Amino acid sequence: MATYKNSFGFFVLPVMVLALLTLQAEGQGLKVGFYEKSCPHAEKIVTTVINEVMAVAPSLSGPLLRMHFHDCFIRGCDGSVLLDSPTNQSEKFSPPNLSLRGFNIIDRVKLALEKACPGVVSCADIVALVARDVTVATKGPFWEVETGRRDGNVSLISDPINPATGLPPFFANINLLKQSFALRGLNTKDLVVLSGGHTIGMSHCSSFDSRLYNFTGEGDTDPSMDPNYIARLKLKCKQGDQTTLAELDPGSFKTFDDSYYKLVTKRRGLLQSDAALLNDPETRAYLVQSTSHGSTFFKDFGVSMVNMGRIGVLTGSQGEVRKVCSKRN
């Protein structure tokens, strides 16, 4: 899901750290309707702003959904991805986060909430609510978002590329992907379901350049990718192109649907991490099921988003509620 190149490799975390991360993933202290009394119109305010944004900038749906993933996978869902740094040393300046967009939209939502209920709604909760609302705005499923997260005040540029606990890279194989999700208390079904978020959004050509031009270092293409699709992608992406964007789900990249799974089963997944879903019996079975009339993808996506939203949360008196999402109080 992340679009960057991690040169560090990937290593297994110690069992104690794994247990700690799994424990944190339970999301104690979160509940649906947390702001019912303190800011009764909070969710309505978020939805109103997002619908206004989607009406004029629908291409921000993918980046805003992805922002929640990038936030939760690093230090838990604590809004740390939003923090600025005077020396550009916070998470948002880390290589995998340089392609994130929509920080100004989070600020816009925060401004509206601060006007209605000063100092009440956390930035971490805003990111979670926005992810749900952009999904709905692109004709995807609705789910009840648990709220009550507090904002963290630690954000380090090194965390997203940490070889043990960083974001799973776009070139990850199925074992690395499963390991990365397991470290956060998520299972294989969560992995394949959340990968379906690639039904909306774009990716830089540089994220799959090697699959088209130099897969093993000998000027070859990735044999696991449909050669007709490779030919089409080469028309859009010249070798070494760092700027052009390609659709993750061609033909319906602005609509949240199950067509991503159809593409992956036809060996047309754009990223190596997409194609990797064919290399595991459980993920492959889900791909097949999701291309049939018995697809449960929409329902499953809401469940897995709730699971992800519980990773490493700060609640109660932990952390803070930022007044401005890009700055510590």
Coordinates of C-alpha atoms in Angstrom, one line a residue:
M1 CA 0.0 0.0 0.0
A2 CA 2.8 2.4 0.8
T3 CA 4.6 3.8 -2.3
Y4 CA 8.3 3.9 -1.4
K5 CA 11.4 1.8 -1.6
N6 CA 12.7 0.4 1.7
S7 CA 16.4 -0.6 1.3
F8 CA 16.6 -1.9 4.8
G9 CA 15.0 -5.2 4.3
F10 CA 12.5 -6.6 6.9
F11 CA 13.0 -8.4 10.2
V12 CA 10.8 -10.1 12.7
L13 CA 10.0 -8.2 15.9
P14 CA 10.8 -9.8 19.3
V15 CA 7.9 -11.8 20.8
M16 CA 7.5 -9.2 23.7
V17 CA 7.1 -6.3 21.3
L18 CA 4.7 -8.4 19.2
A19 CA 2.6 -9.2 22.3
L20 CA 2.6 -5.5 23.2
L21 CA 1.4 -4.4 19.8
T22 CA -1.3 -7.0 19.8
L23 CA -2.5 -5.9 23.2
Q24 CA -2.6 -2.3 22.1
A25 CA -4.7 -3.3 19.0
E26 CA -7.7 -4.1 21.2
G27 CA -8.6 -0.4 21.2
Q28 CA -9.8 -0.2 24.8
G29 CA -11.5 3.2 25.5
L30 CA -13.0 3.6 22.0
K31 CA -16.7 3.6 21.4
V32 CA -19.2 4.5 18.7
G33 CA -20.7 7.9 19.6
F34 CA -17.9 9.1 21.9
Y35 CA -18.7 12.7 21.2
E36 CA -22.5 12.3 21.6
K37 CA -22.6 14.7 24.5
S38 CA -19.4 16.7 24.2
C39 CA -19.9 17.6 20.5
P40 CA -23.2 16.1 19.3
H41 CA -22.8 17.2 15.7
A42 CA -19.2 16.2 15.3
E43 CA -19.7 13.5 12.7
K44 CA -22.2 15.5 10.7
I45 CA -19.7 18.4 10.5
V46 CA -17.0 16.0 9.2
T47 CA -19.3 14.5 6.6
T48 CA -20.5 18.0 5.4
V49 CA -16.9 19.2 4.9
I50 CA -15.9 16.0 3.1
N51 CA -18.9 16.0 0.8
E52 CA -18.0 19.6 -0.2
V53 CA -14.4 18.5 -0.9
M54 CA -15.4 15.4 -2.8
A55 CA -17.7 17.4 -5.0
V56 CA -14.8 19.4 -6.4
A57 CA -11.7 17.2 -5.7
P58 CA -12.8 13.5 -5.9
S59 CA -9.2 12.4 -6.5
L60 CA -8.4 13.2 -2.9
S61 CA -10.5 10.2 -1.8
G62 CA -7.7 7.7 -2.2
P63 CA -5.0 9.8 -0.4
L64 CA -7.3 10.6 2.5
L65 CA -8.2 6.9 3.0
R66 CA -4.5 6.0 2.8
M67 CA -3.7 8.6 5.4
H68 CA -5.6 6.6 8.0
F69 CA -3.6 3.5 7.1
H70 CA -0.3 5.4 7.3
D71 CA -1.2 6.9 10.6
C72 CA -2.4 3.7 12.3
F73 CA 0.5 1.6 11.2
I74 CA 3.1 3.9 12.8
R75 CA 2.7 4.4 16.6
G76 CA -0.9 3.5 16.3
C77 CA -3.9 5.7 15.3
D78 CA -2.7 8.8 17.1
G79 CA -2.6 11.5 14.4
S80 CA 1.2 11.5 14.4
V81 CA 1.4 11.5 10.6
L82 CA -0.1 15.0 10.7
L83 CA 2.5 16.7 12.8
D84 CA 4.9 19.3 11.2
S85 CA 8.5 19.7 12.3
P86 CA 10.6 22.8 12.1
T87 CA 13.5 20.7 10.7
N88 CA 11.3 18.4 8.6
Q89 CA 12.0 15.4 10.8
S90 CA 8.4 14.2 11.5
E91 CA 6.6 11.3 9.9
K92 CA 5.1 13.3 7.1
F93 CA 8.6 14.0 5.7
S94 CA 9.5 10.2 5.6
P95 CA 9.9 8.8 2.1
P96 CA 6.6 6.7 2.1
N97 CA 4.6 9.7 3.3
L98 CA 5.9 12.2 0.7
S99 CA 3.1 11.2 -1.7
L100 CA 0.4 11.7 0.9
R101 CA -2.1 14.4 0.0
G102 CA -5.0 16.1 1.8
F103 CA -3.4 17.4 5.0
N104 CA -5.1 20.7 4.2
I105 CA -8.5 18.9 4.2
I106 CA -7.9 17.5 7.7
D107 CA -7.1 21.1 8.7
R108 CA -10.3 22.3 7.1
V109 CA -12.4 19.7 9.0
K110 CA -10.5 20.6 12.3
L111 CA -11.3 24.3 11.8
A112 CA -15.0 23.5 11.4
L113 CA -15.0 21.3 14.5
E114 CA -13.0 23.8 16.6
K115 CA -15.7 26.4 15.8
A116 CA -18.5 24.2 17.0
C117 CA -16.7 22.5 19.9
P118 CA -13.3 24.0 20.8
G119 CA -10.7 21.5 22.0
V120 CA -12.9 18.4 22.0
V121 CA -12.5 16.3 18.8
S122 CA -9.0 14.8 18.3
C123 CA -7.1 14.9 15.0
A124 CA -6.7 11.1 15.2
D125 CA -10.5 10.7 15.3
I126 CA -10.8 13.2 12.4
V127 CA -8.5 11.0 10.2
A128 CA -10.6 7.9 11.0
L129 CA -13.9 9.7 10.3
V130 CA -12.6 11.2 7.1
A131 CA -11.5 7.8 5.9
R132 CA -15.0 6.5 6.3
D133 CA -16.7 9.5 4.7
V134 CA -14.5 9.5 1.6
T135 CA -15.3 5.8 1.2
V136 CA -19.0 6.5 1.3
A137 CA -18.6 9.5 -1.0
T138 CA -17.1 7.3 -3.6
K139 CA -20.1 4.9 -3.4
G140 CA -18.4 2.5 -0.9
P141 CA -19.8 1.1 2.3
F142 CA -20.7 3.0 5.5
W143 CA -19.6 1.7 8.9
E144 CA -19.8 3.0 12.4
V145 CA -16.5 4.6 13.4
E146 CA -15.4 4.1 17.0
T147 CA -14.1 7.4 18.4
G148 CA -12.3 8.5 21.6
R149 CA -8.7 8.5 20.3
R150 CA -6.3 11.1 21.7
D151 CA -3.5 12.7 19.7
G152 CA 0.1 11.6 20.2
N153 CA 3.0 14.1 20.4
V154 CA 5.8 11.9 19.0
S155 CA 6.4 11.9 15.3
L156 CA 9.8 10.7 13.8
I157 CA 10.9 10.6 10.2
S158 CA 12.7 7.3 10.8
D159 CA 9.6 5.4 12.0
P160 CA 7.9 4.7 8.7
I161 CA 11.1 3.2 7.2
N162 CA 12.1 1.3 10.3
P163 CA 13.1 -2.2 9.0
A164 CA 11.2 -3.9 11.8
T165 CA 8.1 -1.8 12.4
G166 CA 7.8 0.5 9.4
L167 CA 5.1 0.6 6.7
P168 CA 4.9 -2.4 4.5
P169 CA 6.7 -1.4 1.3
F170 CA 4.9 -1.6 -2.1
F171 CA 7.3 -4.4 -3.2
A172 CA 6.5 -6.6 -0.2
N173 CA 5.9 -10.3 -0.8
I174 CA 2.9 -12.0 0.9
N175 CA 5.0 -13.2 3.9
L176 CA 6.2 -9.7 4.6
L177 CA 2.7 -8.3 4.3
K178 CA 1.2 -11.0 6.6
Q179 CA 4.0 -10.3 9.1
S180 CA 3.5 -6.6 9.1
F181 CA -0.3 -6.9 9.6
A182 CA 0.2 -9.5 12.4
L183 CA 2.5 -7.2 14.3
R184 CA -0.4 -4.9 14.6
G185 CA -3.0 -7.5 15.6
L186 CA -4.5 -7.7 12.2
N187 CA -5.1 -11.1 10.4
T188 CA -4.7 -12.3 6.9
K189 CA -8.4 -11.5 6.1
D190 CA -7.8 -7.9 7.2
L191 CA -4.8 -7.8 4.9
V192 CA -6.7 -8.8 1.8
V193 CA -9.8 -6.8 2.7
L194 CA -7.8 -3.6 3.4
S195 CA -5.8 -4.0 0.2
G196 CA -9.2 -3.6 -1.5
G197 CA -8.9 0.1 -0.6
H198 CA -6.7 0.3 -3.8
T199 CA -10.0 0.4 -5.7
I200 CA -9.7 4.2 -5.4
G201 CA -6.5 6.2 -5.9
M202 CA -3.4 6.4 -8.0
S203 CA 0.3 5.4 -7.7
H204 CA 3.5 6.9 -9.1
C205 CA 5.0 5.1 -12.0
S206 CA 8.2 4.8 -9.9
S207 CA 6.4 2.4 -7.6
F208 CA 6.1 -0.3 -10.2
D209 CA 8.8 0.8 -12.7
S210 CA 11.0 -2.3 -12.1
R211 CA 8.0 -4.6 -13.0
L212 CA 7.9 -3.0 -16.4
Y213 CA 11.6 -2.5 -17.2
N214 CA 14.1 -4.2 -14.9
F215 CA 12.5 -6.8 -12.7
T216 CA 15.6 -8.9 -11.9
G217 CA 18.3 -6.4 -13.0
E218 CA 18.6 -7.7 -16.5
G219 CA 16.2 -5.4 -18.3
D220 CA 13.3 -7.9 -18.0
T221 CA 9.6 -7.6 -17.0
D222 CA 7.8 -9.2 -14.0
P223 CA 6.6 -12.6 -15.3
S224 CA 3.7 -12.5 -12.8
M225 CA 2.1 -9.5 -14.6
D226 CA -0.1 -9.8 -17.6
P227 CA 2.1 -8.9 -20.6
N228 CA -0.7 -7.0 -22.3
Y229 CA -1.1 -4.9 -19.2
I230 CA 2.7 -4.3 -19.1
A231 CA 2.5 -3.0 -22.7
R232 CA -0.3 -0.6 -21.9
L233 CA 1.5 0.7 -18.8
K234 CA 4.7 1.3 -20.7
L235 CA 2.8 3.8 -22.9
K236 CA 2.0 5.8 -19.8
C237 CA 5.2 5.3 -17.8
K238 CA 8.5 5.6 -19.4
Q239 CA 11.5 4.1 -17.7
G240 CA 12.7 6.2 -14.7
D241 CA 9.5 8.4 -14.7
Q242 CA 9.2 9.9 -11.2
T243 CA 6.2 12.1 -11.7
T244 CA 3.4 10.4 -13.7
L245 CA 0.5 8.9 -11.8
A246 CA -1.3 5.7 -12.8
E247 CA -4.7 4.4 -11.7
L248 CA -4.6 1.6 -9.2
D249 CA -8.0 0.4 -10.5
P250 CA -8.2 1.6 -14.1
G251 CA -11.7 2.5 -15.3
S252 CA -13.1 3.0 -11.8
F253 CA -10.4 4.5 -9.7
K254 CA -12.9 7.2 -8.4
T255 CA -15.5 4.6 -7.5
F256 CA -15.2 2.3 -4.5
D257 CA -16.1 -1.1 -5.8
D258 CA -14.8 -4.7 -6.0
S259 CA -13.2 -4.3 -9.4
Y260 CA -9.7 -4.2 -7.9
Y261 CA -10.0 -7.9 -7.0
K262 CA -11.0 -8.7 -10.6
L263 CA -7.9 -7.0 -11.8
V264 CA -5.6 -8.8 -9.4
T265 CA -7.0 -12.2 -10.4
K266 CA -6.3 -11.3 -14.0
R267 CA -2.6 -10.5 -13.0
R268 CA -3.2 -6.8 -13.4
G269 CA -2.5 -5.7 -9.9
L270 CA -0.3 -2.6 -10.3
L271 CA 2.0 -3.0 -7.3
Q272 CA 4.0 -6.1 -6.3
S273 CA 2.1 -6.0 -3.0
D274 CA -1.2 -6.3 -5.0
A275 CA 0.1 -9.2 -7.0
A276 CA 1.3 -10.9 -3.8
L277 CA -2.3 -11.6 -2.8
L278 CA -2.3 -14.4 -5.4
N279 CA 0.5 -16.2 -3.6
D280 CA -1.4 -17.3 -0.5
P281 CA -4.3 -19.7 -0.3
E282 CA -6.4 -17.5 2.0
T283 CA -5.9 -14.2 0.2
R284 CA -6.3 -15.9 -3.2
A285 CA -9.6 -17.5 -2.0
Y286 CA -10.9 -14.1 -1.0
L287 CA -10.0 -12.6 -4.4
V288 CA -12.0 -15.3 -6.1
Q289 CA -15.0 -14.9 -3.7
S290 CA -15.0 -11.2 -4.2
T291 CA -15.3 -11.5 -7.9
S292 CA -18.4 -13.6 -7.5
H293 CA -22.0 -12.7 -6.7
G294 CA -21.4 -13.9 -3.1
S295 CA -18.9 -11.0 -2.4
T296 CA -18.9 -9.8 1.2
F297 CA -16.3 -7.1 0.5
F298 CA -18.3 -4.0 1.5
K299 CA -19.3 -5.5 4.9
D300 CA -15.8 -6.9 5.5
F301 CA -14.2 -3.6 4.6
G302 CA -16.0 -1.8 7.4
V303 CA -15.1 -4.5 9.9
S304 CA -11.4 -4.4 9.0
M305 CA -11.3 -0.6 9.1
V306 CA -12.7 -0.8 12.7
N307 CA -10.0 -3.3 13.5
M308 CA -7.3 -1.1 12.0
G309 CA -8.7 1.9 13.8
R310 CA -8.0 0.2 17.2
I311 CA -4.2 -0.2 16.7
G312 CA -2.2 1.3 19.5
V313 CA -4.7 4.0 20.4
L314 CA -4.2 6.6 23.1
T315 CA -7.4 7.1 25.2
G316 CA -8.5 8.6 28.5
S317 CA -5.9 10.9 29.9
Q318 CA -3.1 9.7 27.5
G319 CA -1.9 12.1 24.8
E320 CA -3.7 15.3 24.1
V321 CA -6.4 16.8 21.9
R322 CA -4.5 19.1 19.5
K323 CA -6.0 22.6 18.7
V324 CA -4.2 22.5 15.4
C325 CA -3.6 19.1 13.8
S326 CA -0.1 19.9 12.5
K327 CA 1.2 21.3 15.9
R328 CA 1.6 19.9 19.4
N329 CA -0.4 22.0 22.0

